[in-house]
């Protein structure tokens, strides 16, 4: 399916970015790079949390 190949491609790009990030910032292998976060708006200001 096309969807699966797109997901595989996205996962591959994320894994590659994660390896580069770990090398660049000399991070231990047990630390994970997270590509998501939650946020919301409180009145007119964005708020992370």
N, CA and C atoms as an extended XYZ file, in Angstrom:
147
Properties=species:S:1:pos:R:3:atomname:S:1:resname:S:1:resid:I:1 pbc="F F F"
N         0.826       -1.191        0.000 N   UNK     1
C         0.000        0.000        0.000 CA  UNK     1
C         0.867        1.251        0.000 C   UNK     1
N         0.331        2.298       -0.503 N   UNK     2
C         1.040        3.572       -0.538 CA  UNK     2
C         1.216        4.133        0.866 C   UNK     2
N         0.219        3.966        1.709 N   UNK     3
C         0.277        4.497        3.069 CA  UNK     3
C         1.433        3.877        3.835 C   UNK     3
N         1.614        2.578        3.719 N   UNK     4
C         2.694        1.910        4.432 CA  UNK     4
C         4.059        2.417        3.984 C   UNK     4
N         4.249        2.613        2.683 N   UNK     5
C         5.542        3.093        2.214 CA  UNK     5
C         5.788        4.519        2.681 C   UNK     5
N         4.744        5.326        2.767 N   UNK     6
C         4.893        6.687        3.277 CA  UNK     6
C         5.270        6.659        4.750 C   UNK     6
N         4.630        5.770        5.521 N   UNK     7
C         4.969        5.648        6.938 CA  UNK     7
C         6.397        5.152        7.102 C   UNK     7
N         6.804        4.190        6.287 N   UNK     8
C         8.171        3.682        6.352 CA  UNK     8
C         9.168        4.784        6.022 C   UNK     8
N         8.854        5.582        5.021 N   UNK     9
C         9.729        6.677        4.627 CA  UNK     9
C         9.835        7.703        5.750 C   UNK     9
N         8.709        8.030        6.363 N   UNK    10
C         8.698        8.989        7.466 CA  UNK    10
C         9.492        8.449        8.645 C   UNK    10
N         9.296        7.179        8.975 N   UNK    11
C        10.032        6.562       10.078 CA  UNK    11
C        11.526        6.557        9.782 C   UNK    11
N        11.880        6.245        8.550 N   UNK    12
C        13.288        6.244        8.165 CA  UNK    12
C        13.911        7.622        8.290 C   UNK    12
N        13.185        8.650        7.872 N   UNK    13
C        13.693       10.020        7.990 CA  UNK    13
C        13.839       10.420        9.454 C   UNK    13
N        12.872       10.016       10.278 N   UNK    14
C        12.957       10.332       11.709 CA  UNK    14
C        14.150        9.633       12.339 C   UNK    14
N        14.340        8.361       12.016 N   UNK    15
C        15.478        7.619       12.571 CA  UNK    15
C        16.798        8.248       12.154 C   UNK    15
N        16.886        8.682       10.917 N   UNK    16
C        18.102        9.333       10.443 CA  UNK    16
C        18.320       10.651       11.187 C   UNK    16
N        17.264       11.438       11.340 N   UNK    17
C        17.369       12.704       12.068 CA  UNK    17
C        17.760       12.461       13.521 C   UNK    17
N        17.230       11.401       14.108 N   UNK    18
C        17.555       11.070       15.494 CA  UNK    18
C        19.033       10.718       15.640 C   UNK    18
N        19.564        9.952       14.707 N   UNK    19
C        20.992        9.599       14.759 CA  UNK    19
C        21.867       10.847       14.635 C   UNK    19
N        21.515       11.726       13.706 N   UNK    20
C        22.277       12.969       13.524 CA  UNK    20
C        22.204       13.822       14.788 C   UNK    20
N        21.019       13.933       15.363 N   UNK    21
C        20.818       14.713       16.584 CA  UNK    21
C        21.670       14.164       17.721 C   UNK    21
N        21.678       12.831       17.896 N   UNK    22
C        22.472       12.208       18.957 CA  UNK    22
C        23.967       12.472       18.762 C   UNK    22
N        24.438       12.375       17.527 N   UNK    23
C        25.854       12.638       17.258 CA  UNK    23
C        26.194       14.102       17.503 C   UNK    23
N        25.356       14.987       17.001 N   UNK    24
C        25.642       16.421       17.083 CA  UNK    24
C        25.687       16.912       18.530 C   UNK    24
N        24.789       16.429       19.365 N   UNK    25
C        24.716       16.897       20.744 CA  UNK    25
C        25.315       15.908       21.742 C   UNK    25
N        26.000       14.889       21.222 N   UNK    26
C        26.685       13.899       22.057 CA  UNK    26
C        25.759       13.342       23.139 C   UNK    26
N        24.580       12.930       22.720 N   UNK    27
C        23.584       12.384       23.650 CA  UNK    27
C        23.801       10.888       23.835 C   UNK    27
N        23.530       10.368       25.030 N   UNK    28
C        23.620        8.924       25.252 CA  UNK    28
C        22.571        8.180       24.415 C   UNK    28
N        22.855        6.942       24.098 N   UNK    29
C        21.945        6.145       23.262 CA  UNK    29
C        20.608        5.881       23.940 C   UNK    29
N        20.569        5.928       25.276 N   UNK    30
C        19.307        5.638       25.963 CA  UNK    30
C        18.362        6.842       26.018 C   UNK    30
N        18.811        8.018       25.555 N   UNK    31
C        17.939        9.194       25.473 CA  UNK    31
C        17.178        9.151       24.155 C   UNK    31
N        15.898        9.515       24.186 N   UNK    32
C        15.069        9.477       22.985 CA  UNK    32
C        14.736       10.874       22.492 C   UNK    32
N        14.691       11.020       21.189 N   UNK    33
C        14.242       12.248       20.552 CA  UNK    33
C        12.744       12.123       20.331 C   UNK    33
N        11.985       13.092       20.789 N   UNK    34
C        10.526       13.053       20.686 CA  UNK    34
C        10.103       14.061       19.630 C   UNK    34
N         9.228       13.646       18.740 N   UNK    35
C         8.806       14.546       17.673 CA  UNK    35
C         7.358       14.980       17.830 C   UNK    35
N         6.872       15.003       19.049 N   UNK    36
C         5.507       15.463       19.283 CA  UNK    36
C         5.446       16.200       20.617 C   UNK    36
N         4.489       17.057       20.742 N   UNK    37
C         4.267       17.774       21.985 CA  UNK    37
C         2.824       18.234       21.999 C   UNK    37
N         2.340       18.568       23.160 N   UNK    38
C         0.971       19.063       23.252 CA  UNK    38
C         1.004       20.566       23.506 C   UNK    38
N         0.015       21.240       23.037 N   UNK    39
C        -0.093       22.670       23.282 CA  UNK    39
C        -1.558       23.070       23.218 C   UNK    39
N        -1.841       24.231       23.707 N   UNK    40
C        -3.211       24.734       23.676 CA  UNK    40
C        -3.164       26.257       23.669 C   UNK    40
N        -4.290       26.853       23.439 N   UNK    41
C        -4.381       28.306       23.486 CA  UNK    41
C        -5.119       28.723       24.741 C   UNK    41
N        -4.576       29.699       25.416 N   UNK    42
C        -5.255       30.304       26.550 CA  UNK    42
C        -5.459       31.758       26.177 C   UNK    42
N        -6.676       32.080       25.864 N   UNK    43
C        -7.055       33.382       25.307 CA  UNK    43
C        -6.320       33.576       23.992 C   UNK    43
N        -5.362       34.472       23.919 N   UNK    44
C        -4.658       34.694       22.654 CA  UNK    44
C        -3.224       34.187       22.683 C   UNK    44
N        -2.825       33.588       23.779 N   UNK    45
C        -1.442       33.142       23.927 CA  UNK    45
C        -1.346       31.620       23.817 C   UNK    45
N        -0.422       31.103       22.991 N   UNK    46
C        -0.216       29.653       22.971 CA  UNK    46
C         0.451       29.219       24.272 C   UNK    46
N         0.108       28.036       24.704 N   UNK    47
C         0.629       27.516       25.962 CA  UNK    47
C         1.068       26.077       25.768 C   UNK    47
N         2.272       25.744       26.169 N   UNK    48
C         2.739       24.364       26.072 CA  UNK    48
C         2.447       23.653       27.377 C   UNK    48
N         2.236       22.367       27.271 N   UNK    49
C         2.014       21.638       28.510 CA  UNK    49
C         1.364       20.321       28.304 C   UNK    49
